[in-house]
mmCIF file of C-alpha atoms and ligand atoms in Angstrom:
data_model
loop_
_atom_site.group_PDB
_atom_site.id
_atom_site.type_symbol
_atom_site.label_atom_id
_atom_site.label_comp_id
_atom_site.label_asym_id
_atom_site.label_seq_id
_atom_site.Cartn_x
_atom_site.Cartn_y
_atom_site.Cartn_z
ATOM 1 C CA MET A 140 288.294 -46.601 112.580
ATOM 2 C CA GLU A 141 291.945 -44.897 113.002
ATOM 3 C CA HIS A 142 291.571 -41.339 114.964
ATOM 4 C CA ARG A 143 292.992 -38.556 112.841
ATOM 5 C CA ALA A 144 295.172 -36.459 115.182
ATOM 6 C CA ARG A 145 293.337 -32.799 115.607
ATOM 7 C CA LYS A 146 295.616 -29.954 115.321
ATOM 8 C CA ARG A 147 292.941 -27.627 117.476
ATOM 9 C CA PHE A 148 292.970 -29.836 120.369
ATOM 10 C CA GLY A 149 297.076 -30.300 120.296
ATOM 11 C CA GLN A 150 296.657 -33.898 119.809
ATOM 12 C CA ASN A 151 299.880 -35.332 119.815
ATOM 13 C CA PHE A 152 300.003 -39.134 120.705
ATOM 14 C CA LEU A 153 302.431 -41.075 122.940
ATOM 15 C CA THR A 154 303.605 -43.695 121.458
ATOM 16 C CA ASP A 155 306.920 -44.761 122.504
ATOM 17 C CA LYS A 156 305.838 -47.653 125.035
ATOM 18 C CA SER A 157 309.345 -47.797 126.825
ATOM 19 C CA LEU A 158 308.643 -43.811 127.449
ATOM 20 C CA ILE A 159 305.098 -44.591 128.295
ATOM 21 C CA GLN A 160 306.094 -47.391 131.166
ATOM 22 C CA ARG A 161 308.695 -44.625 132.444
ATOM 23 C CA ILE A 162 305.910 -42.217 132.935
ATOM 24 C CA VAL A 163 303.849 -44.431 134.672
ATOM 25 C CA ASN A 164 306.722 -45.952 136.784
ATOM 26 C CA THR A 165 307.335 -42.016 137.876
ATOM 27 C CA ILE A 166 303.695 -41.287 138.617
ATOM 28 C CA ASN A 167 303.886 -44.674 140.437
ATOM 29 C CA PRO A 168 299.962 -45.082 140.727
ATOM 30 C CA ALA A 169 298.511 -47.101 143.836
ATOM 31 C CA ALA A 170 295.141 -48.693 144.061
ATOM 32 C CA GLY A 171 292.641 -46.597 145.709
ATOM 33 C CA GLU A 172 294.157 -43.652 144.748
ATOM 34 C CA LEU A 173 292.029 -40.919 142.988
ATOM 35 C CA ILE A 174 293.636 -39.904 139.701
ATOM 36 C CA LEU A 175 292.383 -37.068 137.276
ATOM 37 C CA GLU A 176 293.782 -37.208 133.764
ATOM 38 C CA ILE A 177 293.623 -34.512 131.834
ATOM 39 C CA GLY A 178 293.498 -35.023 127.814
ATOM 40 C CA PRO A 179 293.716 -39.187 127.827
ATOM 41 C CA GLY A 180 293.462 -39.231 124.085
ATOM 42 C CA GLN A 181 293.801 -42.533 123.250
ATOM 43 C CA ALA A 182 294.737 -44.040 126.272
ATOM 44 C CA ALA A 183 298.467 -44.474 125.798
ATOM 45 C CA ILE A 184 299.092 -43.657 129.650
ATOM 46 C CA SER A 185 295.225 -44.418 130.959
ATOM 47 C CA LYS A 186 295.275 -48.132 130.271
ATOM 48 C CA PRO A 187 298.767 -48.551 132.592
ATOM 49 C CA LEU A 188 296.993 -46.178 135.175
ATOM 50 C CA ALA A 189 293.859 -47.961 135.518
ATOM 51 C CA GLU A 190 295.530 -51.303 135.806
ATOM 52 C CA SER A 191 297.137 -50.223 138.954
ATOM 53 C CA GLY A 192 293.625 -49.920 140.817
ATOM 54 C CA ALA A 193 293.519 -46.182 141.233
ATOM 55 C CA GLU A 194 290.589 -44.780 140.868
ATOM 56 C CA LEU A 195 290.926 -43.205 137.536
ATOM 57 C CA HIS A 196 288.962 -39.966 135.977
ATOM 58 C CA LEU A 197 289.268 -38.882 132.698
ATOM 59 C CA LEU A 198 288.553 -35.678 131.214
ATOM 60 C CA GLU A 199 288.757 -35.340 127.562
ATOM 61 C CA ILE A 200 287.476 -32.647 125.413
ATOM 62 C CA ASP A 201 287.328 -34.338 122.107
ATOM 63 C CA ARG A 202 283.701 -36.023 121.485
ATOM 64 C CA ASP A 203 284.965 -38.757 119.478
ATOM 65 C CA LEU A 204 287.507 -40.047 121.559
ATOM 66 C CA VAL A 205 285.157 -39.678 124.645
ATOM 67 C CA ALA A 206 283.069 -42.255 122.675
ATOM 68 C CA ARG A 207 285.945 -44.448 122.226
ATOM 69 C CA LEU A 208 287.343 -43.841 125.850
ATOM 70 C CA LYS A 209 283.827 -44.711 127.310
ATOM 71 C CA LEU A 210 283.846 -48.389 125.044
ATOM 72 C CA ILE A 211 287.135 -49.223 126.529
ATOM 73 C CA PHE A 212 286.973 -48.164 130.485
ATOM 74 C CA GLU A 213 283.404 -48.193 131.414
ATOM 75 C CA PRO A 214 281.770 -51.750 130.747
ATOM 76 C CA MET A 215 284.550 -52.903 133.087
ATOM 77 C CA GLY A 216 284.531 -49.890 135.654
ATOM 78 C CA LEU A 217 288.416 -49.108 135.027
ATOM 79 C CA ALA A 218 287.553 -45.542 135.000
ATOM 80 C CA LYS A 219 284.916 -42.852 134.601
ATOM 81 C CA VAL A 220 285.200 -40.710 131.643
ATOM 82 C CA HIS A 221 284.093 -36.640 131.067
ATOM 83 C CA GLN A 222 283.430 -34.913 128.217
ATOM 84 C CA GLY A 223 284.380 -31.279 128.939
ATOM 85 C CA ASP A 224 287.157 -28.327 128.269
ATOM 86 C CA ALA A 225 289.990 -28.901 131.275
ATOM 87 C CA LEU A 226 290.027 -24.990 130.675
ATOM 88 C CA LYS A 227 286.895 -24.146 132.007
ATOM 89 C CA MET A 228 286.067 -27.385 134.089
ATOM 90 C CA ASP A 229 285.496 -27.117 137.783
ATOM 91 C CA TYR A 230 287.584 -30.081 138.871
ATOM 92 C CA SER A 231 285.449 -30.418 142.190
ATOM 93 C CA ASP A 232 282.442 -31.700 140.235
ATOM 94 C CA ILE A 233 284.791 -34.717 139.596
ATOM 95 C CA VAL A 234 286.449 -34.717 142.617
ATOM 96 C CA GLN A 235 284.342 -33.169 145.098
ATOM 97 C CA ASN A 236 286.461 -32.414 148.308
ATOM 98 C CA ARG A 237 288.600 -35.295 148.174
ATOM 99 C CA ALA A 238 292.376 -35.243 147.857
ATOM 100 C CA PHE A 239 293.668 -36.083 144.314
ATOM 101 C CA ARG A 240 296.532 -36.583 141.874
ATOM 102 C CA LEU A 241 296.606 -35.004 138.801
ATOM 103 C CA VAL A 242 298.364 -36.030 135.568
ATOM 104 C CA GLY A 243 298.234 -35.576 131.899
ATOM 105 C CA ASN A 244 300.324 -35.013 128.383
ATOM 106 C CA LEU A 245 298.662 -31.664 128.069
ATOM 107 C CA PRO A 246 297.712 -30.007 125.133
ATOM 108 C CA TYR A 247 300.461 -27.707 124.424
ATOM 109 C CA ASN A 248 298.312 -24.972 122.202
ATOM 110 C CA ILE A 249 296.695 -24.213 125.893
ATOM 111 C CA SER A 250 299.139 -25.076 128.629
ATOM 112 C CA THR A 251 300.218 -21.887 130.235
ATOM 113 C CA PRO A 252 296.337 -20.991 131.149
ATOM 114 C CA LEU A 253 295.860 -24.785 131.802
ATOM 115 C CA ILE A 254 298.722 -24.295 134.245
ATOM 116 C CA PHE A 255 297.200 -21.333 135.976
ATOM 117 C CA HIS A 256 293.577 -23.126 136.046
ATOM 118 C CA VAL A 257 294.848 -26.119 137.819
ATOM 119 C CA LEU A 258 296.928 -24.504 140.596
ATOM 120 C CA GLN A 259 293.116 -23.195 141.735
ATOM 121 C CA TRP A 260 292.841 -26.839 143.324
ATOM 122 C CA ASN A 261 296.381 -26.746 145.007
ATOM 123 C CA GLU A 262 294.900 -27.204 148.271
ATOM 124 C CA GLN A 263 293.469 -30.503 147.230
ATOM 125 C CA VAL A 264 295.995 -31.972 145.136
ATOM 126 C CA ILE A 265 298.665 -34.621 146.499
ATOM 127 C CA ASP A 266 300.999 -33.959 143.142
ATOM 128 C CA MET A 267 300.740 -33.291 139.603
ATOM 129 C CA HIS A 268 302.624 -34.967 136.915
ATOM 130 C CA PHE A 269 302.956 -33.524 133.362
ATOM 131 C CA MET A 270 304.452 -33.569 129.860
ATOM 132 C CA LEU A 271 304.836 -29.733 128.493
ATOM 133 C CA GLN A 272 306.831 -28.103 125.849
ATOM 134 C CA GLN A 273 310.682 -28.241 127.724
ATOM 135 C CA GLU A 274 310.461 -24.410 127.230
ATOM 136 C CA VAL A 275 307.424 -24.067 129.551
ATOM 137 C CA VAL A 276 308.777 -26.285 132.031
ATOM 138 C CA ARG A 277 312.179 -23.925 131.612
ATOM 139 C CA ARG A 278 309.978 -21.008 132.686
ATOM 140 C CA MET A 279 307.930 -22.949 135.535
ATOM 141 C CA ALA A 280 311.321 -23.761 137.075
ATOM 142 C CA ALA A 281 313.294 -20.291 136.157
ATOM 143 C CA GLU A 282 315.125 -18.520 139.166
ATOM 144 C CA PRO A 283 315.016 -14.894 139.502
ATOM 145 C CA GLY A 284 317.063 -12.908 136.866
ATOM 146 C CA GLY A 285 316.866 -14.409 133.696
ATOM 147 C CA LYS A 286 314.582 -14.080 130.761
ATOM 148 C CA ALA A 287 312.841 -17.314 131.886
ATOM 149 C CA TRP A 288 311.737 -15.840 135.131
ATOM 150 C CA GLY A 289 308.342 -14.425 134.922
ATOM 151 C CA LYS A 290 304.604 -14.855 136.218
ATOM 152 C CA LEU A 291 304.425 -18.715 135.118
ATOM 153 C CA SER A 292 307.883 -19.068 137.588
ATOM 154 C CA VAL A 293 306.377 -16.822 140.344
ATOM 155 C CA MET A 294 302.968 -18.693 140.422
ATOM 156 C CA CYS A 295 304.156 -21.972 140.245
ATOM 157 C CA GLN A 296 306.633 -21.476 142.998
ATOM 158 C CA TYR A 297 304.658 -19.931 145.369
ATOM 159 C CA TYR A 298 302.299 -22.871 144.841
ATOM 160 C CA CYS A 299 304.435 -26.066 144.368
ATOM 161 C CA GLU A 300 307.584 -27.557 144.757
ATOM 162 C CA VAL A 301 308.515 -27.769 140.535
ATOM 163 C CA ALA A 302 310.948 -30.717 139.606
ATOM 164 C CA PRO A 303 311.852 -31.057 135.917
ATOM 165 C CA LEU A 304 312.048 -34.670 135.495
ATOM 166 C CA PHE A 305 313.310 -35.901 131.983
ATOM 167 C CA ASN A 306 313.753 -34.652 128.232
ATOM 168 C CA VAL A 307 311.491 -36.217 125.887
ATOM 169 C CA PRO A 308 311.792 -35.655 121.863
ATOM 170 C CA PRO A 309 309.549 -35.377 119.575
ATOM 171 C CA GLU A 310 309.805 -38.746 117.964
ATOM 172 C CA ALA A 311 308.266 -40.272 120.880
ATOM 173 C CA PHE A 312 305.072 -38.896 119.675
ATOM 174 C CA SER A 313 302.725 -38.871 116.517
ATOM 175 C CA PRO A 314 302.393 -36.814 114.886
ATOM 176 C CA ALA A 315 305.584 -35.573 116.442
ATOM 177 C CA PRO A 316 305.612 -31.941 117.830
ATOM 178 C CA LYS A 317 307.744 -29.063 116.559
ATOM 179 C CA VAL A 318 309.194 -29.001 119.827
ATOM 180 C CA GLU A 319 311.179 -31.000 122.280
ATOM 181 C CA SER A 320 309.164 -31.884 125.610
ATOM 182 C CA MET A 321 309.923 -32.496 128.902
ATOM 183 C CA PHE A 322 308.186 -34.294 131.995
ATOM 184 C CA VAL A 323 307.807 -32.742 135.288
ATOM 185 C CA ARG A 324 306.391 -33.067 138.673
ATOM 186 C CA LEU A 325 304.599 -30.405 140.907
ATOM 187 C CA VAL A 326 303.856 -30.922 144.688
ATOM 188 C CA PRO A 327 302.067 -28.596 146.300
ATOM 189 C CA HIS A 328 303.416 -26.848 149.295
ATOM 190 C CA ARG A 329 301.646 -27.413 152.449
ATOM 191 C CA GLN A 330 302.632 -24.003 153.679
ATOM 192 C CA PRO A 331 303.180 -21.233 151.218
ATOM 193 C CA PRO A 332 306.782 -20.324 150.923
ATOM 194 C CA VAL A 333 306.154 -16.723 151.725
ATOM 195 C CA ALA A 334 303.291 -14.506 153.511
ATOM 196 C CA VAL A 335 301.142 -12.490 150.447
ATOM 197 C CA GLY A 336 297.549 -12.302 151.966
ATOM 198 C CA ASP A 337 295.314 -11.227 149.616
ATOM 199 C CA MET A 338 296.384 -13.811 146.228
ATOM 200 C CA THR A 339 293.878 -11.578 143.855
ATOM 201 C CA LEU A 340 296.516 -8.377 144.569
ATOM 202 C CA PHE A 341 299.409 -10.728 144.414
ATOM 203 C CA GLU A 342 298.603 -12.328 140.849
ATOM 204 C CA ARG A 343 297.468 -8.709 139.552
ATOM 205 C CA LEU A 344 300.472 -6.869 140.893
ATOM 206 C CA VAL A 345 303.083 -9.813 139.303
ATOM 207 C CA SER A 346 301.052 -9.649 135.996
ATOM 208 C CA GLN A 347 301.701 -5.813 135.727
ATOM 209 C CA ALA A 348 305.106 -6.333 136.890
ATOM 210 C CA PHE A 349 305.913 -8.551 134.212
ATOM 211 C CA SER A 350 303.988 -6.815 131.581
ATOM 212 C CA MET A 351 306.904 -4.373 130.298
ATOM 213 C CA ARG A 352 310.155 -6.272 131.540
ATOM 214 C CA ARG A 353 312.393 -3.935 129.948
ATOM 215 C CA LYS A 354 311.257 -1.135 132.221
ATOM 216 C CA THR A 355 311.827 -0.250 135.877
ATOM 217 C CA LEU A 356 309.832 -1.228 138.660
ATOM 218 C CA ARG A 357 308.551 2.188 139.342
ATOM 219 C CA ASN A 358 307.458 2.624 135.623
ATOM 220 C CA CYS A 359 305.872 -1.266 135.595
ATOM 221 C CA LEU A 360 303.639 -0.590 138.659
ATOM 222 C CA ARG A 361 302.817 3.022 138.216
ATOM 223 C CA GLY A 362 299.187 3.204 139.540
ATOM 224 C CA MET A 363 299.770 0.463 142.394
ATOM 225 C CA LEU A 364 302.778 1.725 144.101
ATOM 226 C CA ASP A 365 305.006 4.303 143.685
ATOM 227 C CA ALA A 366 308.962 4.831 144.159
ATOM 228 C CA GLU A 367 308.522 5.579 147.795
ATOM 229 C CA GLN A 368 306.360 2.675 148.748
ATOM 230 C CA ILE A 369 308.560 0.256 146.517
ATOM 231 C CA GLU A 370 311.757 1.437 148.120
ATOM 232 C CA SER A 371 309.947 1.034 152.078
ATOM 233 C CA CYS A 372 310.081 -2.581 151.162
ATOM 234 C CA GLY A 373 313.866 -2.457 150.642
ATOM 235 C CA ILE A 374 313.471 -2.529 146.858
ATOM 236 C CA ASP A 375 315.326 -0.367 144.354
ATOM 237 C CA PRO A 376 312.274 1.116 142.419
ATOM 238 C CA GLY A 377 314.905 1.241 139.496
ATOM 239 C CA ALA A 378 315.326 -2.605 139.271
ATOM 240 C CA ARG A 379 314.066 -4.206 136.724
ATOM 241 C CA PRO A 380 311.006 -6.917 137.419
ATOM 242 C CA GLU A 381 312.849 -9.772 136.351
ATOM 243 C CA THR A 382 315.437 -9.322 139.241
ATOM 244 C CA LEU A 383 313.057 -9.912 142.071
ATOM 245 C CA GLY A 384 312.316 -12.960 144.015
ATOM 246 C CA LEU A 385 309.251 -14.516 145.491
ATOM 247 C CA GLU A 386 310.003 -12.906 148.664
ATOM 248 C CA GLN A 387 309.916 -9.383 147.350
ATOM 249 C CA PHE A 388 306.694 -9.801 145.197
ATOM 250 C CA ALA A 389 304.988 -10.661 148.722
ATOM 251 C CA ALA A 390 306.674 -7.542 150.186
ATOM 252 C CA LEU A 391 305.393 -5.598 147.391
ATOM 253 C CA THR A 392 301.634 -7.396 147.619
ATOM 254 C CA ARG A 393 301.724 -6.658 151.541
ATOM 255 C CA ARG A 394 302.568 -2.917 151.163
ATOM 256 C CA LEU A 395 299.924 -2.726 148.166
ATOM 257 C CA GLU A 396 297.500 -4.303 151.243
ATOM 258 C CA GLY A 397 298.767 -1.869 153.281
ATOM 259 C CA ILE A 398 299.711 -4.377 156.270
ATOM 260 C CA HIS A 399 303.470 -3.910 155.795
HETATM 261 N N1 LIG B 447 297.094 -38.541 126.391
HETATM 262 C C1 LIG B 447 297.382 -39.164 125.408
HETATM 263 C C2 LIG B 447 298.831 -38.989 125.384
HETATM 264 O O1 LIG B 447 299.782 -39.393 125.922
HETATM 265 O O2 LIG B 447 298.920 -39.562 123.749
HETATM 266 C C3 LIG B 447 297.160 -37.536 124.435
HETATM 267 C C4 LIG B 447 297.845 -36.481 124.638
HETATM 268 S S1 LIG B 447 297.385 -34.801 123.608
HETATM 269 C C5 LIG B 447 298.948 -34.108 123.544
HETATM 270 C C6 LIG B 447 296.415 -33.735 124.515
HETATM 271 C C7 LIG B 447 295.180 -34.377 124.804
HETATM 272 O O3 LIG B 447 293.992 -33.362 125.605
HETATM 273 C C8 LIG B 447 294.153 -34.679 123.244
HETATM 274 O O4 LIG B 447 293.911 -36.293 123.465
HETATM 275 C C9 LIG B 447 293.257 -33.940 123.125
HETATM 276 O O5 LIG B 447 291.824 -34.019 122.684
HETATM 277 C C10 LIG B 447 292.940 -33.377 124.861
HETATM 278 N N2 LIG B 447 292.821 -31.786 124.827
HETATM 279 C C11 LIG B 447 293.118 -30.992 124.124
HETATM 280 N N3 LIG B 447 292.313 -29.589 124.637
HETATM 281 C C12 LIG B 447 291.499 -30.228 125.776
HETATM 282 C C13 LIG B 447 290.791 -29.672 126.618
HETATM 283 N N4 LIG B 447 290.881 -28.035 126.645
HETATM 284 N N5 LIG B 447 290.524 -30.255 127.786
HETATM 285 C C14 LIG B 447 290.728 -31.494 127.558
HETATM 286 N N6 LIG B 447 291.220 -31.979 126.907
HETATM 287 C C15 LIG B 447 291.900 -31.679 125.933
#
């Protein structure tokens, strides 16, 4: 029976065969590698990934699709299928403490929180290849000073090197999404690019800084750091948060921790 795409699960299935091939060639899976695919759907990329001989794990939320995927992949031992919510799942339950690669044509309705969630496994992840809305990739790869630069850019670039790879038009999917898409690679840094210390504080500070983009840092960081403390990091308290780079957010965090 035909599967009807479910909007609530952000289901837009890849149908363009040459694009699927391009994606798999870009991922370049190899026998023996441990690969976790988020949202395999109707297995458009899962099949070629399994054919590479990689140890493939598929994590899908939709129980109907899970039942189908199990029929396709499990009898021959081509992949292991897991039913669950990729936003809540502890991936260590699947990969234990092994190094793994992460791939997925992600559900666009939850893409930003999902990116924040997967960054937790940064130290174990070899690389990540995702299909996302072009606009989200633009934010991930943005530079300070523009509108696209925000918490997503800071966190992604703290953890990873972000490489936008190629654009994908809506017609490559069925049903076609309303937005343009882009395929992106993230490779975790083995050494963080800046010294932060307490990551929880860093995240809080970055969130607070960008919560009022039009205000000055002095106002945005009220309750965390005063003008004098901001200035002691060599940063103008009258500046807008979007003009600060990674190193400056790190310096403010160190100041907040009192280890400046
Ligand atoms: N990989 C397939 C393809 O390229 O054709 C499907 C991609 S579709 C954009 C997103 C997939 O993620 C769907 O199969 C959807 O059911 C699944 N999904 C949505 N939310 C999810 C979640 N929270 N956890 C796991 N899978 C999810």
